[in-house]
Amino acid sequence: MDNKTLSIVSYITIIGWIIAFAIGKDKADDLLKFHLKQALGLAIFSIIYQFLLGIIITITGITILSILGLVVLALMIIGIINAANGVKKPLPIIGSMFEDKFAFIG
């Protein structure tokens, strides 16, 4: 797989990220490293976001808030589109937080 394909795969769940990282770690270019960082940040954000959203829905009983769970899906789609176009554009809202994190990626 080329780096562009691995960049796309990295956004498809944490398993996709692990596959992209394992296959591409030796031949990673700047594009792949950037999207690996963004995708890992999105995965961490997703876990925390879904946990907090679950607590809020449980406390308030307002099930319409479950629609807010689509935020992560929208961010994932935006990341995939950016990776497919070969651009290093941070994800909206959360992307800038992860640009200089995760030094083990490169």
PDB file of N, CA and C in Angstrom:
ATOM      1  N   MET A   1       0.838  -1.186   0.000  1.00  0.00           N
ATOM      2  CA  MET A   1       0.000   0.000   0.000  1.00  0.00           C
ATOM      3  C   MET A   1       0.880   1.247   0.000  1.00  0.00           C
ATOM      4  N   ASP A   2       0.431   2.264  -0.693  1.00  0.00           N
ATOM      5  CA  ASP A   2       1.181   3.510  -0.685  1.00  0.00           C
ATOM      6  C   ASP A   2       0.767   4.363   0.513  1.00  0.00           C
ATOM      7  N   ASN A   3       1.508   5.421   0.755  1.00  0.00           N
ATOM      8  CA  ASN A   3       1.273   6.261   1.930  1.00  0.00           C
ATOM      9  C   ASN A   3      -0.075   6.961   1.901  1.00  0.00           C
ATOM     10  N   LYS A   4      -0.560   7.301   0.727  1.00  0.00           N
ATOM     11  CA  LYS A   4      -1.862   7.957   0.620  1.00  0.00           C
ATOM     12  C   LYS A   4      -2.977   6.999   1.062  1.00  0.00           C
ATOM     13  N   THR A   5      -2.896   5.760   0.624  1.00  0.00           N
ATOM     14  CA  THR A   5      -3.882   4.754   1.024  1.00  0.00           C
ATOM     15  C   THR A   5      -3.805   4.490   2.519  1.00  0.00           C
ATOM     16  N   LEU A   6      -2.613   4.397   3.050  1.00  0.00           N
ATOM     17  CA  LEU A   6      -2.449   4.189   4.489  1.00  0.00           C
ATOM     18  C   LEU A   6      -2.993   5.370   5.284  1.00  0.00           C
ATOM     19  N   SER A   7      -2.862   6.581   4.729  1.00  0.00           N
ATOM     20  CA  SER A   7      -3.412   7.764   5.396  1.00  0.00           C
ATOM     21  C   SER A   7      -4.920   7.659   5.498  1.00  0.00           C
ATOM     22  N   ILE A   8      -5.558   7.173   4.448  1.00  0.00           N
ATOM     23  CA  ILE A   8      -7.013   6.991   4.457  1.00  0.00           C
ATOM     24  C   ILE A   8      -7.410   5.903   5.450  1.00  0.00           C
ATOM     25  N   VAL A   9      -6.714   4.770   5.419  1.00  0.00           N
ATOM     26  CA  VAL A   9      -7.024   3.637   6.297  1.00  0.00           C
ATOM     27  C   VAL A   9      -6.878   4.023   7.766  1.00  0.00           C
ATOM     28  N   SER A  10      -5.967   4.930   8.068  1.00  0.00           N
ATOM     29  CA  SER A  10      -5.721   5.292   9.464  1.00  0.00           C
ATOM     30  C   SER A  10      -6.948   5.895  10.152  1.00  0.00           C
ATOM     31  N   TYR A  11      -7.865   6.455   9.388  1.00  0.00           N
ATOM     32  CA  TYR A  11      -9.066   7.057   9.976  1.00  0.00           C
ATOM     33  C   TYR A  11     -10.176   6.046  10.239  1.00  0.00           C
ATOM     34  N   ILE A  12     -10.056   4.836   9.718  1.00  0.00           N
ATOM     35  CA  ILE A  12     -11.134   3.855   9.828  1.00  0.00           C
ATOM     36  C   ILE A  12     -10.921   3.027  11.091  1.00  0.00           C
ATOM     37  N   THR A  13     -11.442   3.482  12.171  1.00  0.00           N
ATOM     38  CA  THR A  13     -11.356   2.892  13.512  1.00  0.00           C
ATOM     39  C   THR A  13      -9.909   2.761  13.983  1.00  0.00           C
ATOM     40  N   ILE A  14      -9.757   2.368  15.203  1.00  0.00           N
ATOM     41  CA  ILE A  14      -8.422   2.221  15.796  1.00  0.00           C
ATOM     42  C   ILE A  14      -7.690   1.047  15.154  1.00  0.00           C
ATOM     43  N   ILE A  15      -8.424   0.056  14.685  1.00  0.00           N
ATOM     44  CA  ILE A  15      -7.794  -1.086  14.013  1.00  0.00           C
ATOM     45  C   ILE A  15      -7.150  -0.633  12.703  1.00  0.00           C
ATOM     46  N   GLY A  16      -7.844   0.222  11.968  1.00  0.00           N
ATOM     47  CA  GLY A  16      -7.272   0.782  10.751  1.00  0.00           C
ATOM     48  C   GLY A  16      -6.026   1.594  11.044  1.00  0.00           C
ATOM     49  N   TRP A  17      -6.043   2.317  12.164  1.00  0.00           N
ATOM     50  CA  TRP A  17      -4.874   3.097  12.544  1.00  0.00           C
ATOM     51  C   TRP A  17      -3.688   2.179  12.841  1.00  0.00           C
ATOM     52  N   ILE A  18      -3.937   1.104  13.562  1.00  0.00           N
ATOM     53  CA  ILE A  18      -2.860   0.163  13.898  1.00  0.00           C
ATOM     54  C   ILE A  18      -2.281  -0.460  12.626  1.00  0.00           C
ATOM     55  N   ILE A  19      -3.140  -0.825  11.690  1.00  0.00           N
ATOM     56  CA  ILE A  19      -2.677  -1.397  10.423  1.00  0.00           C
ATOM     57  C   ILE A  19      -1.829  -0.383   9.661  1.00  0.00           C
ATOM     58  N   ALA A  20      -2.326   0.848   9.551  1.00  0.00           N
ATOM     59  CA  ALA A  20      -1.590   1.891   8.825  1.00  0.00           C
ATOM     60  C   ALA A  20      -0.248   2.184   9.491  1.00  0.00           C
ATOM     61  N   PHE A  21      -0.230   2.206  10.811  1.00  0.00           N
ATOM     62  CA  PHE A  21       1.016   2.481  11.531  1.00  0.00           C
ATOM     63  C   PHE A  21       2.008   1.338  11.344  1.00  0.00           C
ATOM     64  N   ALA A  22       1.531   0.098  11.473  1.00  0.00           N
ATOM     65  CA  ALA A  22       2.422  -1.057  11.374  1.00  0.00           C
ATOM     66  C   ALA A  22       3.013  -1.205   9.973  1.00  0.00           C
ATOM     67  N   ILE A  23       2.193  -1.013   8.956  1.00  0.00           N
ATOM     68  CA  ILE A  23       2.674  -1.177   7.588  1.00  0.00           C
ATOM     69  C   ILE A  23       3.537   0.008   7.155  1.00  0.00           C
ATOM     70  N   GLY A  24       3.151   1.211   7.550  1.00  0.00           N
ATOM     71  CA  GLY A  24       3.822   2.389   7.044  1.00  0.00           C
ATOM     72  C   GLY A  24       4.917   2.978   7.886  1.00  0.00           C
ATOM     73  N   LYS A  25       5.230   2.399   9.038  1.00  0.00           N
ATOM     74  CA  LYS A  25       6.198   3.041   9.929  1.00  0.00           C
ATOM     75  C   LYS A  25       7.602   3.138   9.337  1.00  0.00           C
ATOM     76  N   ASP A  26       7.964   2.220   8.472  1.00  0.00           N
ATOM     77  CA  ASP A  26       9.316   2.250   7.900  1.00  0.00           C
ATOM     78  C   ASP A  26       9.434   3.172   6.699  1.00  0.00           C
ATOM     79  N   LYS A  27       8.340   3.363   5.967  1.00  0.00           N
ATOM     80  CA  LYS A  27       8.401   4.176   4.748  1.00  0.00           C
ATOM     81  C   LYS A  27       7.492   5.402   4.818  1.00  0.00           C
ATOM     82  N   ALA A  28       7.216   5.873   6.022  1.00  0.00           N
ATOM     83  CA  ALA A  28       6.278   6.983   6.210  1.00  0.00           C
ATOM     84  C   ALA A  28       6.852   8.307   5.707  1.00  0.00           C
ATOM     85  N   ASP A  29       6.031   9.022   4.935  1.00  0.00           N
ATOM     86  CA  ASP A  29       6.392  10.375   4.529  1.00  0.00           C
ATOM     87  C   ASP A  29       5.637  11.367   5.420  1.00  0.00           C
ATOM     88  N   ASP A  30       5.794  12.648   5.152  1.00  0.00           N
ATOM     89  CA  ASP A  30       5.150  13.669   5.986  1.00  0.00           C
ATOM     90  C   ASP A  30       3.630  13.557   5.964  1.00  0.00           C
ATOM     91  N   LEU A  31       3.064  13.211   4.821  1.00  0.00           N
ATOM     92  CA  LEU A  31       1.608  13.090   4.712  1.00  0.00           C
ATOM     93  C   LEU A  31       1.089  11.986   5.630  1.00  0.00           C
ATOM     94  N   LEU A  32       1.703  10.828   5.577  1.00  0.00           N
ATOM     95  CA  LEU A  32       1.257   9.712   6.415  1.00  0.00           C
ATOM     96  C   LEU A  32       1.448  10.027   7.893  1.00  0.00           C
ATOM     97  N   LYS A  33       2.578  10.595   8.252  1.00  0.00           N
ATOM     98  CA  LYS A  33       2.819  10.935   9.659  1.00  0.00           C
ATOM     99  C   LYS A  33       1.768  11.926  10.160  1.00  0.00           C
ATOM    100  N   PHE A  34       1.449  12.926   9.335  1.00  0.00           N
ATOM    101  CA  PHE A  34       0.456  13.917   9.712  1.00  0.00           C
ATOM    102  C   PHE A  34      -0.902  13.266   9.955  1.00  0.00           C
ATOM    103  N   HIS A  35      -1.333  12.415   9.029  1.00  0.00           N
ATOM    104  CA  HIS A  35      -2.654  11.816   9.161  1.00  0.00           C
ATOM    105  C   HIS A  35      -2.695  10.734  10.245  1.00  0.00           C
ATOM    106  N   LEU A  36      -1.579  10.085  10.508  1.00  0.00           N
ATOM    107  CA  LEU A  36      -1.540   9.156  11.639  1.00  0.00           C
ATOM    108  C   LEU A  36      -1.749   9.912  12.953  1.00  0.00           C
ATOM    109  N   LYS A  37      -1.132  11.062  13.086  1.00  0.00           N
ATOM    110  CA  LYS A  37      -1.308  11.876  14.296  1.00  0.00           C
ATOM    111  C   LYS A  37      -2.746  12.368  14.418  1.00  0.00           C
ATOM    112  N   GLN A  38      -3.314  12.852  13.313  1.00  0.00           N
ATOM    113  CA  GLN A  38      -4.687  13.352  13.327  1.00  0.00           C
ATOM    114  C   GLN A  38      -5.669  12.221  13.646  1.00  0.00           C
ATOM    115  N   ALA A  39      -5.460  11.049  13.039  1.00  0.00           N
ATOM    116  CA  ALA A  39      -6.375   9.924  13.248  1.00  0.00           C
ATOM    117  C   ALA A  39      -6.288   9.392  14.683  1.00  0.00           C
ATOM    118  N   LEU A  40      -5.089   9.342  15.240  1.00  0.00           N
ATOM    119  CA  LEU A  40      -4.951   8.898  16.633  1.00  0.00           C
ATOM    120  C   LEU A  40      -5.600   9.908  17.573  1.00  0.00           C
ATOM    121  N   GLY A  41      -5.410  11.175  17.298  1.00  0.00           N
ATOM    122  CA  GLY A  41      -6.070  12.205  18.098  1.00  0.00           C
ATOM    123  C   GLY A  41      -7.581  12.097  18.013  1.00  0.00           C
ATOM    124  N   LEU A  42      -8.089  11.813  16.824  1.00  0.00           N
ATOM    125  CA  LEU A  42      -9.531  11.644  16.645  1.00  0.00           C
ATOM    126  C   LEU A  42     -10.033  10.419  17.402  1.00  0.00           C
ATOM    127  N   ALA A  43      -9.270   9.343  17.416  1.00  0.00           N
ATOM    128  CA  ALA A  43      -9.674   8.141  18.149  1.00  0.00           C
ATOM    129  C   ALA A  43      -9.739   8.414  19.654  1.00  0.00           C
ATOM    130  N   ILE A  44      -8.747   9.104  20.169  1.00  0.00           N
ATOM    131  CA  ILE A  44      -8.747   9.444  21.598  1.00  0.00           C
ATOM    132  C   ILE A  44      -9.901  10.389  21.912  1.00  0.00           C
ATOM    133  N   PHE A  45     -10.086  11.395  21.080  1.00  0.00           N
ATOM    134  CA  PHE A  45     -11.213  12.324  21.251  1.00  0.00           C
ATOM    135  C   PHE A  45     -12.538  11.571  21.213  1.00  0.00           C
ATOM    136  N   SER A  46     -12.663  10.620  20.304  1.00  0.00           N
ATOM    137  CA  SER A  46     -13.905   9.861  20.147  1.00  0.00           C
ATOM    138  C   SER A  46     -14.257   9.086  21.409  1.00  0.00           C
ATOM    139  N   ILE A  47     -13.273   8.445  22.000  1.00  0.00           N
ATOM    140  CA  ILE A  47     -13.506   7.670  23.217  1.00  0.00           C
ATOM    141  C   ILE A  47     -13.979   8.581  24.344  1.00  0.00           C
ATOM    142  N   ILE A  48     -13.292   9.679  24.542  1.00  0.00           N
ATOM    143  CA  ILE A  48     -13.652  10.615  25.610  1.00  0.00           C
ATOM    144  C   ILE A  48     -15.010  11.250  25.335  1.00  0.00           C
ATOM    145  N   TYR A  49     -15.234  11.667  24.095  1.00  0.00           N
ATOM    146  CA  TYR A  49     -16.474  12.318  23.703  1.00  0.00           C
ATOM    147  C   TYR A  49     -17.677  11.397  23.903  1.00  0.00           C
ATOM    148  N   GLN A  50     -17.557  10.154  23.453  1.00  0.00           N
ATOM    149  CA  GLN A  50     -18.672   9.210  23.583  1.00  0.00           C
ATOM    150  C   GLN A  50     -18.947   8.888  25.058  1.00  0.00           C
ATOM    151  N   PHE A  51     -17.902   8.796  25.865  1.00  0.00           N
ATOM    152  CA  PHE A  51     -18.068   8.547  27.291  1.00  0.00           C
ATOM    153  C   PHE A  51     -18.825   9.697  27.956  1.00  0.00           C
ATOM    154  N   LEU A  52     -18.373  10.921  27.695  1.00  0.00           N
ATOM    155  CA  LEU A  52     -19.030  12.089  28.294  1.00  0.00           C
ATOM    156  C   LEU A  52     -20.452  12.266  27.777  1.00  0.00           C
ATOM    157  N   LEU A  53     -20.657  12.018  26.492  1.00  0.00           N
ATOM    158  CA  LEU A  53     -21.996  12.121  25.926  1.00  0.00           C
ATOM    159  C   LEU A  53     -22.929  11.085  26.548  1.00  0.00           C
ATOM    160  N   GLY A  54     -22.419   9.885  26.786  1.00  0.00           N
ATOM    161  CA  GLY A  54     -23.216   8.849  27.444  1.00  0.00           C
ATOM    162  C   GLY A  54     -23.623   9.253  28.852  1.00  0.00           C
ATOM    163  N   ILE A  55     -22.715   9.879  29.584  1.00  0.00           N
ATOM    164  CA  ILE A  55     -23.030  10.344  30.932  1.00  0.00           C
ATOM    165  C   ILE A  55     -24.099  11.432  30.881  1.00  0.00           C
ATOM    166  N   ILE A  56     -23.948  12.381  29.979  1.00  0.00           N
ATOM    167  CA  ILE A  56     -24.922  13.475  29.864  1.00  0.00           C
ATOM    168  C   ILE A  56     -26.304  12.942  29.491  1.00  0.00           C
ATOM    169  N   ILE A  57     -26.356  12.000  28.563  1.00  0.00           N
ATOM    170  CA  ILE A  57     -27.652  11.423  28.170  1.00  0.00           C
ATOM    171  C   ILE A  57     -28.263  10.660  29.325  1.00  0.00           C
ATOM    172  N   THR A  58     -27.446   9.944  30.089  1.00  0.00           N
ATOM    173  CA  THR A  58     -27.953   9.194  31.236  1.00  0.00           C
ATOM    174  C   THR A  58     -28.513  10.124  32.305  1.00  0.00           C
ATOM    175  N   ILE A  59     -27.817  11.204  32.571  1.00  0.00           N
ATOM    176  CA  ILE A  59     -28.242  12.142  33.616  1.00  0.00           C
ATOM    177  C   ILE A  59     -29.497  12.904  33.200  1.00  0.00           C
ATOM    178  N   THR A  60     -29.501  13.423  31.982  1.00  0.00           N
ATOM    179  CA  THR A  60     -30.620  14.262  31.554  1.00  0.00           C
ATOM    180  C   THR A  60     -31.789  13.462  31.003  1.00  0.00           C
ATOM    181  N   GLY A  61     -31.517  12.286  30.470  1.00  0.00           N
ATOM    182  CA  GLY A  61     -32.577  11.484  29.879  1.00  0.00           C
ATOM    183  C   GLY A  61     -33.016  11.985  28.514  1.00  0.00           C
ATOM    184  N   ILE A  62     -32.281  12.919  27.956  1.00  0.00           N
ATOM    185  CA  ILE A  62     -32.636  13.473  26.652  1.00  0.00           C
ATOM    186  C   ILE A  62     -31.924  12.637  25.581  1.00  0.00           C
ATOM    187  N   THR A  63     -32.659  11.731  24.955  1.00  0.00           N
ATOM    188  CA  THR A  63     -32.046  10.825  23.988  1.00  0.00           C
ATOM    189  C   THR A  63     -31.754  11.498  22.646  1.00  0.00           C
ATOM    190  N   ILE A  64     -32.363  12.638  22.395  1.00  0.00           N
ATOM    191  CA  ILE A  64     -32.096  13.348  21.143  1.00  0.00           C
ATOM    192  C   ILE A  64     -30.627  13.774  21.070  1.00  0.00           C
ATOM    193  N   LEU A  65     -29.963  13.859  22.208  1.00  0.00           N
ATOM    194  CA  LEU A  65     -28.548  14.226  22.234  1.00  0.00           C
ATOM    195  C   LEU A  65     -27.669  13.161  21.586  1.00  0.00           C
ATOM    196  N   SER A  66     -28.210  11.957  21.398  1.00  0.00           N
ATOM    197  CA  SER A  66     -27.405  10.908  20.773  1.00  0.00           C
ATOM    198  C   SER A  66     -27.042  11.263  19.333  1.00  0.00           C
ATOM    199  N   ILE A  67     -27.760  12.200  18.735  1.00  0.00           N
ATOM    200  CA  ILE A  67     -27.424  12.674  17.397  1.00  0.00           C
ATOM    201  C   ILE A  67     -26.051  13.344  17.403  1.00  0.00           C
ATOM    202  N   LEU A  68     -25.658  13.898  18.536  1.00  0.00           N
ATOM    203  CA  LEU A  68     -24.341  14.527  18.641  1.00  0.00           C
ATOM    204  C   LEU A  68     -23.207  13.519  18.451  1.00  0.00           C
ATOM    205  N   GLY A  69     -23.524  12.237  18.553  1.00  0.00           N
ATOM    206  CA  GLY A  69     -22.525  11.202  18.302  1.00  0.00           C
ATOM    207  C   GLY A  69     -22.041  11.206  16.866  1.00  0.00           C
ATOM    208  N   LEU A  70     -22.788  11.833  15.982  1.00  0.00           N
ATOM    209  CA  LEU A  70     -22.407  11.901  14.576  1.00  0.00           C
ATOM    210  C   LEU A  70     -21.261  12.879  14.328  1.00  0.00           C
ATOM    211  N   VAL A  71     -20.914  13.662  15.333  1.00  0.00           N
ATOM    212  CA  VAL A  71     -19.802  14.610  15.212  1.00  0.00           C
ATOM    213  C   VAL A  71     -18.516  13.864  14.873  1.00  0.00           C
ATOM    214  N   VAL A  72     -18.277  12.763  15.546  1.00  0.00           N
ATOM    215  CA  VAL A  72     -17.057  11.987  15.318  1.00  0.00           C
ATOM    216  C   VAL A  72     -17.062  11.405  13.903  1.00  0.00           C
ATOM    217  N   LEU A  73     -18.210  10.928  13.456  1.00  0.00           N
ATOM    218  CA  LEU A  73     -18.321  10.404  12.096  1.00  0.00           C
ATOM    219  C   LEU A  73     -18.017  11.488  11.065  1.00  0.00           C
ATOM    220  N   ALA A  74     -18.530  12.673  11.296  1.00  0.00           N
ATOM    221  CA  ALA A  74     -18.272  13.791  10.379  1.00  0.00           C
ATOM    222  C   ALA A  74     -16.786  14.134  10.340  1.00  0.00           C
ATOM    223  N   LEU A  75     -16.139  14.155  11.497  1.00  0.00           N
ATOM    224  CA  LEU A  75     -14.698  14.437  11.545  1.00  0.00           C
ATOM    225  C   LEU A  75     -13.895  13.342  10.837  1.00  0.00           C
ATOM    226  N   MET A  76     -14.344  12.090  10.986  1.00  0.00           N
ATOM    227  CA  MET A  76     -13.682  10.979  10.322  1.00  0.00           C
ATOM    228  C   MET A  76     -13.778  11.125   8.797  1.00  0.00           C
ATOM    229  N   ILE A  77     -14.942  11.496   8.307  1.00  0.00           N
ATOM    230  CA  ILE A  77     -15.140  11.683   6.870  1.00  0.00           C
ATOM    231  C   ILE A  77     -14.286  12.833   6.349  1.00  0.00           C
ATOM    232  N   ILE A  78     -14.218  13.917   7.098  1.00  0.00           N
ATOM    233  CA  ILE A  78     -13.382  15.054   6.703  1.00  0.00           C
ATOM    234  C   ILE A  78     -11.916  14.629   6.631  1.00  0.00           C
ATOM    235  N   GLY A  79     -11.472  13.860   7.606  1.00  0.00           N
ATOM    236  CA  GLY A  79     -10.089  13.369   7.596  1.00  0.00           C
ATOM    237  C   GLY A  79      -9.811  12.471   6.407  1.00  0.00           C
ATOM    238  N   ILE A  80     -10.741  11.599   6.076  1.00  0.00           N
ATOM    239  CA  ILE A  80     -10.571  10.705   4.927  1.00  0.00           C
ATOM    240  C   ILE A  80     -10.498  11.512   3.634  1.00  0.00           C
ATOM    241  N   ILE A  81     -11.350  12.512   3.505  1.00  0.00           N
ATOM    242  CA  ILE A  81     -11.332  13.360   2.303  1.00  0.00           C
ATOM    243  C   ILE A  81     -10.005  14.099   2.194  1.00  0.00           C
ATOM    244  N   ASN A  82      -9.523  14.647   3.305  1.00  0.00           N
ATOM    245  CA  ASN A  82      -8.231  15.346   3.286  1.00  0.00           C
ATOM    246  C   ASN A  82      -7.097  14.398   2.900  1.00  0.00           C
ATOM    247  N   ALA A  83      -7.122  13.186   3.450  1.00  0.00           N
ATOM    248  CA  ALA A  83      -6.076  12.213   3.129  1.00  0.00           C
ATOM    249  C   ALA A  83      -6.156  11.790   1.667  1.00  0.00           C
ATOM    250  N   ALA A  84      -7.357  11.601   1.155  1.00  0.00           N
ATOM    251  CA  ALA A  84      -7.536  11.193  -0.245  1.00  0.00           C
ATOM    252  C   ALA A  84      -7.060  12.281  -1.210  1.00  0.00           C
ATOM    253  N   ASN A  85      -7.221  13.530  -0.809  1.00  0.00           N
ATOM    254  CA  ASN A  85      -6.769  14.646  -1.637  1.00  0.00           C
ATOM    255  C   ASN A  85      -5.287  14.945  -1.453  1.00  0.00           C
ATOM    256  N   GLY A  86      -4.651  14.287  -0.495  1.00  0.00           N
ATOM    257  CA  GLY A  86      -3.224  14.471  -0.273  1.00  0.00           C
ATOM    258  C   GLY A  86      -2.856  15.781   0.395  1.00  0.00           C
ATOM    259  N   VAL A  87      -3.775  16.354   1.166  1.00  0.00           N
ATOM    260  CA  VAL A  87      -3.488  17.624   1.841  1.00  0.00           C
ATOM    261  C   VAL A  87      -3.274  17.384   3.338  1.00  0.00           C
ATOM    262  N   LYS A  88      -2.424  18.207   3.906  1.00  0.00           N
ATOM    263  CA  LYS A  88      -2.170  18.136   5.349  1.00  0.00           C
ATOM    264  C   LYS A  88      -2.945  19.260   6.026  1.00  0.00           C
ATOM    265  N   LYS A  89      -4.249  19.069   6.125  1.00  0.00           N
ATOM    266  CA  LYS A  89      -5.128  20.067   6.721  1.00  0.00           C
ATOM    267  C   LYS A  89      -5.677  19.489   8.027  1.00  0.00           C
ATOM    268  N   PRO A  90      -5.506  20.202   9.145  1.00  0.00           N
ATOM    269  CA  PRO A  90      -5.990  19.670  10.420  1.00  0.00           C
ATOM    270  C   PRO A  90      -7.510  19.542  10.448  1.00  0.00           C
ATOM    271  N   LEU A  91      -7.968  18.594  11.235  1.00  0.00           N
ATOM    272  CA  LEU A  91      -9.403  18.404  11.400  1.00  0.00           C
ATOM    273  C   LEU A  91     -10.011  19.632  12.082  1.00  0.00           C
ATOM    274  N   PRO A  92     -11.247  19.974  11.740  1.00  0.00           N
ATOM    275  CA  PRO A  92     -11.888  21.109  12.411  1.00  0.00           C
ATOM    276  C   PRO A  92     -12.016  20.853  13.920  1.00  0.00           C
ATOM    277  N   ILE A  93     -11.941  21.866  14.686  1.00  0.00           N
ATOM    278  CA  ILE A  93     -12.132  21.879  16.142  1.00  0.00           C
ATOM    279  C   ILE A  93     -10.983  21.220  16.901  1.00  0.00           C
ATOM    280  N   ILE A  94     -10.652  19.975  16.595  1.00  0.00           N
ATOM    281  CA  ILE A  94      -9.686  19.234  17.405  1.00  0.00           C
ATOM    282  C   ILE A  94      -8.326  19.048  16.754  1.00  0.00           C
ATOM    283  N   GLY A  95      -8.225  19.239  15.461  1.00  0.00           N
ATOM    284  CA  GLY A  95      -6.999  18.907  14.718  1.00  0.00           C
ATOM    285  C   GLY A  95      -5.758  19.632  15.170  1.00  0.00           C
ATOM    286  N   SER A  96      -5.877  20.892  15.505  1.00  0.00           N
ATOM    287  CA  SER A  96      -4.689  21.668  15.893  1.00  0.00           C
ATOM    288  C   SER A  96      -4.106  21.196  17.218  1.00  0.00           C
ATOM    289  N   MET A  97      -4.896  20.520  18.028  1.00  0.00           N
ATOM    290  CA  MET A  97      -4.395  20.019  19.310  1.00  0.00           C
ATOM    291  C   MET A  97      -3.397  18.879  19.128  1.00  0.00           C
ATOM    292  N   PHE A  98      -3.473  18.175  18.002  1.00  0.00           N
ATOM    293  CA  PHE A  98      -2.680  16.964  17.826  1.00  0.00           C
ATOM    294  C   PHE A  98      -1.544  17.100  16.824  1.00  0.00           C
ATOM    295  N   GLU A  99      -1.318  18.292  16.282  1.00  0.00           N
ATOM    296  CA  GLU A  99      -0.265  18.470  15.287  1.00  0.00           C
ATOM    297  C   GLU A  99       1.126  18.241  15.845  1.00  0.00           C
ATOM    298  N   ASP A 100       1.368  18.618  17.096  1.00  0.00           N
ATOM    299  CA  ASP A 100       2.697  18.479  17.676  1.00  0.00           C
ATOM    300  C   ASP A 100       2.758  17.405  18.762  1.00  0.00           C
ATOM    301  N   LYS A 101       1.752  16.577  18.835  1.00  0.00           N
ATOM    302  CA  LYS A 101       1.716  15.493  19.814  1.00  0.00           C
ATOM    303  C   LYS A 101       2.171  14.179  19.160  1.00  0.00           C
ATOM    304  N   PHE A 102       2.269  13.144  19.953  1.00  0.00           N
ATOM    305  CA  PHE A 102       2.568  11.790  19.492  1.00  0.00           C
ATOM    306  C   PHE A 102       3.923  11.722  18.793  1.00  0.00           C
ATOM    307  N   ALA A 103       4.957  12.042  19.518  1.00  0.00           N
ATOM    308  CA  ALA A 103       6.321  12.082  18.966  1.00  0.00           C
ATOM    309  C   ALA A 103       6.785  10.712  18.469  1.00  0.00           C
ATOM    310  N   PHE A 104       6.207   9.629  18.949  1.00  0.00           N
ATOM    311  CA  PHE A 104       6.632   8.308  18.520  1.00  0.00           C
ATOM    312  C   PHE A 104       6.269   8.041  17.053  1.00  0.00           C
ATOM    313  N   ILE A 105       5.369   8.839  16.488  1.00  0.00           N
ATOM    314  CA  ILE A 105       4.991   8.661  15.085  1.00  0.00           C
ATOM    315  C   ILE A 105       6.050   9.273  14.175  1.00  0.00           C
ATOM    316  N   GLY A 106       6.634  10.351  14.605  1.00  0.00           N
ATOM    317  CA  GLY A 106       7.694  10.931  13.780  1.00  0.00           C
ATOM    318  C   GLY A 106       7.593  12.392  13.567  1.00  0.00           C
TER     319      GLY A 106
END
